[in-house]
Short mmCIF file of C-alpha atoms in Angstrom, two decimals:
data_model
loop_
_atom_site.label_atom_id
_atom_site.label_comp_id
_atom_site.label_asym_id
_atom_site.label_seq_id
_atom_site.Cartn_x
_atom_site.Cartn_y
_atom_site.Cartn_z
CA MET A 1 -30.53 25.41 17.98
CA THR A 2 -28.41 22.24 17.68
CA ASP A 3 -28.24 21.93 13.88
CA SER A 4 -24.75 22.89 12.67
CA LYS A 5 -26.16 23.57 9.19
CA TYR A 6 -28.10 26.51 10.63
CA PHE A 7 -24.84 28.08 11.76
CA GLU A 8 -23.41 27.61 8.28
CA THR A 9 -26.31 29.23 6.45
CA ARG A 10 -28.77 31.48 8.26
CA PHE A 11 -26.55 32.19 11.27
CA ALA A 12 -23.09 32.08 9.70
CA TYR A 13 -20.23 33.78 11.53
CA ASP A 14 -19.80 37.46 10.68
CA ALA A 15 -16.70 39.22 12.03
CA ALA A 16 -18.55 42.54 12.02
CA ARG A 17 -21.03 41.14 14.56
CA ASP A 18 -18.56 41.52 17.42
CA GLY A 19 -18.18 45.25 16.80
CA VAL A 20 -21.95 45.66 16.73
CA TRP A 21 -22.33 43.76 19.98
CA LYS A 22 -19.68 45.84 21.72
CA VAL A 23 -21.93 48.85 21.13
CA ILE A 24 -25.15 47.02 22.07
CA SER A 25 -23.53 45.65 25.24
CA SER A 26 -22.35 49.13 26.18
CA TYR A 27 -25.90 50.42 25.68
CA LEU A 28 -27.29 47.65 27.88
CA SER A 29 -24.74 48.31 30.61
CA GLY A 30 -27.30 50.74 32.01
CA GLU A 31 -29.30 47.66 33.01
CA ILE A 32 -26.36 45.60 34.30
CA LYS A 33 -23.81 46.59 36.95
CA GLY A 34 -20.17 45.59 36.71
CA THR A 35 -20.55 43.39 39.81
CA ASP A 36 -23.65 41.51 38.59
CA ALA A 37 -23.94 37.79 37.89
CA VAL A 38 -25.27 37.51 34.34
CA LEU A 39 -26.48 34.64 32.16
CA ASP A 40 -26.61 34.78 28.36
CA LEU A 41 -29.37 32.30 27.47
CA GLY A 42 -29.11 30.92 23.94
CA ALA A 43 -25.66 32.44 23.70
CA GLY A 44 -24.70 31.26 20.19
CA TYR A 45 -21.51 33.10 19.27
CA CYS A 46 -21.36 34.57 22.82
CA SER A 47 -21.27 38.06 21.32
CA PHE A 48 -23.16 39.60 24.24
CA ILE A 49 -21.63 37.80 27.20
CA ASN A 50 -18.07 38.25 25.92
CA ASN A 51 -18.57 42.01 25.70
CA ILE A 52 -20.69 42.89 28.73
CA LYS A 53 -18.91 43.97 31.92
CA ALA A 54 -20.10 41.81 34.80
CA GLY A 55 -18.85 40.21 37.99
CA LYS A 56 -19.78 36.65 36.99
CA LYS A 57 -20.58 35.53 33.46
CA TYR A 58 -22.52 32.45 32.40
CA ALA A 59 -23.61 31.28 28.96
CA ALA A 60 -25.99 28.49 27.97
CA ASP A 61 -26.96 26.99 24.63
CA THR A 62 -28.16 23.65 23.28
CA TYR A 63 -25.48 23.66 20.55
CA PRO A 64 -22.42 21.87 21.99
CA ASP A 65 -19.84 23.70 19.89
CA PHE A 66 -20.95 27.10 21.18
CA LYS A 67 -18.51 26.74 24.07
CA LYS A 68 -15.55 27.45 21.80
CA ASN A 69 -16.94 30.97 21.26
CA ALA A 70 -16.92 31.87 24.96
CA ALA A 71 -14.19 34.05 26.46
CA ALA A 72 -12.05 32.65 29.26
CA ASP A 73 -14.09 34.40 31.97
CA VAL A 74 -17.40 32.86 30.83
CA GLU A 75 -18.72 29.67 32.45
CA THR A 76 -20.63 27.62 29.86
CA TYR A 77 -23.50 25.13 30.02
CA VAL A 78 -24.83 22.95 27.22
CA CYS A 79 -28.45 22.52 28.23
CA ASP A 80 -32.09 23.21 27.50
CA SER A 81 -33.22 26.79 28.10
CA SER A 82 -35.91 25.59 30.50
CA ASP A 83 -33.57 23.49 32.67
CA LEU A 84 -30.46 25.10 34.13
CA GLY A 85 -30.40 22.94 37.21
CA ALA A 86 -26.64 23.44 37.56
CA LEU A 87 -27.35 27.00 38.74
CA PRO A 88 -29.11 27.51 42.09
CA ALA A 89 -32.26 29.56 42.55
CA GLY A 90 -31.65 33.26 43.06
CA ALA A 91 -28.09 33.08 41.73
CA LEU A 92 -28.37 35.77 39.05
CA ASP A 93 -28.81 39.51 38.80
CA ALA A 94 -29.69 39.41 35.11
CA VAL A 95 -30.71 36.93 32.43
CA PHE A 96 -30.21 38.12 28.86
CA SER A 97 -31.55 36.39 25.76
CA SER A 98 -31.22 37.51 22.16
CA ASN A 99 -33.21 36.03 19.31
CA MET A 100 -34.03 32.75 21.02
CA LEU A 101 -37.63 32.64 22.25
CA GLU A 102 -39.09 32.90 18.75
CA HIS A 103 -37.46 29.55 17.93
CA LEU A 104 -39.52 27.80 20.63
CA PRO A 105 -43.14 26.62 20.88
CA LEU A 106 -45.29 28.49 23.40
CA GLU A 107 -45.06 25.89 26.17
CA LYS A 108 -41.26 25.93 25.94
CA ILE A 109 -41.27 29.74 26.03
CA LEU A 110 -43.31 29.63 29.23
CA SER A 111 -41.05 27.07 30.88
CA THR A 112 -37.98 29.09 29.85
CA VAL A 113 -39.41 32.27 31.37
CA ARG A 114 -40.22 30.36 34.57
CA GLU A 115 -36.68 29.01 34.73
CA ALA A 116 -35.28 32.51 34.28
CA ARG A 117 -37.49 33.73 37.12
CA ARG A 118 -36.24 30.90 39.35
CA LEU A 119 -32.64 31.86 38.67
CA LEU A 120 -33.08 35.58 39.29
CA LYS A 121 -32.69 37.30 42.63
CA SER A 122 -35.44 39.61 43.82
CA GLY A 123 -34.90 42.77 41.78
CA GLY A 124 -33.12 40.79 39.07
CA LYS A 125 -33.78 41.57 35.42
CA LEU A 126 -34.84 39.52 32.42
CA ILE A 127 -33.63 41.32 29.28
CA LEU A 128 -35.06 40.12 25.98
CA LEU A 129 -34.01 41.15 22.48
CA LEU A 130 -36.08 39.47 19.79
CA PRO A 131 -37.95 40.02 16.52
CA ASN A 132 -41.21 41.94 16.83
CA PHE A 133 -43.74 40.27 14.56
CA ARG A 134 -45.71 43.53 14.49
CA TYR A 135 -42.95 45.12 12.38
CA SER A 136 -41.23 42.11 10.80
CA TYR A 137 -44.11 39.94 9.63
CA ARG A 138 -43.07 40.13 5.96
CA THR A 139 -39.69 38.51 6.60
CA TYR A 140 -40.28 36.75 9.93
CA TYR A 141 -40.35 33.28 8.45
CA ASP A 142 -37.39 33.87 6.15
CA ASP A 143 -35.64 32.26 9.09
CA TYR A 144 -36.98 28.74 8.66
CA THR A 145 -36.43 27.91 12.34
CA HIS A 146 -38.81 30.57 13.66
CA VAL A 147 -41.74 28.89 15.40
CA THR A 148 -43.76 31.38 17.44
CA PRO A 149 -44.67 34.92 16.29
CA LEU A 150 -44.19 37.36 19.17
CA THR A 151 -45.05 41.04 19.58
CA ASP A 152 -44.09 43.59 22.21
CA ALA A 153 -47.61 43.60 23.67
CA GLY A 154 -47.77 39.81 23.73
CA VAL A 155 -44.36 39.36 25.37
CA CYS A 156 -45.13 41.98 28.02
CA ASP A 157 -48.44 40.30 28.85
CA LEU A 158 -46.75 36.90 29.04
CA LEU A 159 -44.06 38.20 31.39
CA LYS A 160 -46.61 39.92 33.63
CA SER A 161 -48.63 36.70 33.81
CA GLU A 162 -45.48 34.96 35.10
CA GLY A 163 -44.93 37.47 37.88
CA PHE A 164 -42.56 39.96 36.25
CA GLU A 165 -42.87 43.73 36.26
CA ILE A 166 -42.18 45.48 32.94
CA LYS A 167 -39.52 48.16 33.34
CA LYS A 168 -38.86 48.96 29.68
CA SER A 169 -40.54 48.09 26.39
CA LEU A 170 -39.02 49.37 23.15
CA PRO A 171 -41.10 47.96 20.26
CA LYS A 172 -38.52 49.21 17.74
CA PHE A 173 -34.92 48.71 18.86
CA LEU A 174 -32.83 47.20 16.04
CA PRO A 175 -33.33 46.08 12.44
CA PHE A 176 -34.74 42.59 12.02
CA SER A 177 -31.54 40.84 10.99
CA PHE A 178 -27.80 41.27 10.54
CA LYS A 179 -28.51 40.19 6.97
CA SER A 180 -30.35 43.49 6.47
CA ARG A 181 -28.75 46.75 5.40
CA PHE A 182 -28.19 47.58 9.04
CA PRO A 183 -25.05 49.77 9.39
CA LYS A 184 -22.36 47.75 11.14
CA ALA A 185 -19.75 50.45 11.75
CA PRO A 186 -19.67 50.87 15.56
CA PHE A 187 -20.28 54.63 15.47
CA LEU A 188 -23.30 54.21 13.20
CA VAL A 189 -24.72 51.53 15.51
CA TRP A 190 -24.17 53.87 18.48
CA LEU A 191 -25.97 56.63 16.60
CA TYR A 192 -28.84 54.34 15.51
CA LEU A 193 -29.56 53.30 19.09
CA ARG A 194 -30.00 56.93 20.05
CA LEU A 195 -32.25 58.01 17.18
CA PRO A 196 -35.78 59.08 18.21
CA PHE A 197 -37.08 57.01 15.28
CA LYS A 198 -35.73 53.68 14.06
CA PRO A 199 -35.87 53.14 10.27
CA PHE A 200 -36.13 49.45 9.29
CA ALA A 201 -36.44 48.41 12.95
CA GLY A 202 -37.91 44.94 13.39
CA GLN A 203 -36.55 43.86 16.78
CA MET A 204 -37.81 44.82 20.22
CA LEU A 205 -36.13 45.19 23.60
CA ILE A 206 -38.04 44.19 26.73
CA VAL A 207 -36.66 44.60 30.26
CA ALA A 208 -38.64 42.94 33.06
CA GLU A 209 -37.89 42.70 36.77
CA LYS A 210 -38.57 39.98 39.31
CA PRO A 211 -40.19 41.64 42.35
#
């Protein structure tokens, strides 16, 4: 997303977001080792990559000003999600993307997934956090930049068709938006992630592995 107006309206900076992402990143540390090379694709405010513990950290986004959000230990790239030619094949242990694929048309989603697969080592993980249309259809297009409706079943099938193995699929992971009444106190976020049921959940978490 290269339109600065989007960052001023729908995706405006929220100081509470960093606290939420500290908890989410800690939760996801079970998928990422402290020595791993990790890319945050569509990094935006760099909330994930700044908080995750990893050996090498990379962040990519099409919005040029995103680089100012990156911590000193994060290497940044302003580029298309389907073309990270600056990184060699098999360079990464994990590619993470939050709330990006739904902003792309299907062909761009496919080329982005293929690029992620190219970048991953054998055994590397593609970790996707994104709205699940199955549970968020009423408000999905409140974000005027959403293009493609995606569900947990659809994303898993797409990833399998591109040679990935599904390791985890959580259809209900987080509420649809930070604009919702989602509790932002770190302890409440920690508790929410561990509930056996997820009230108001509209986002899914998919973890896939490159064989």
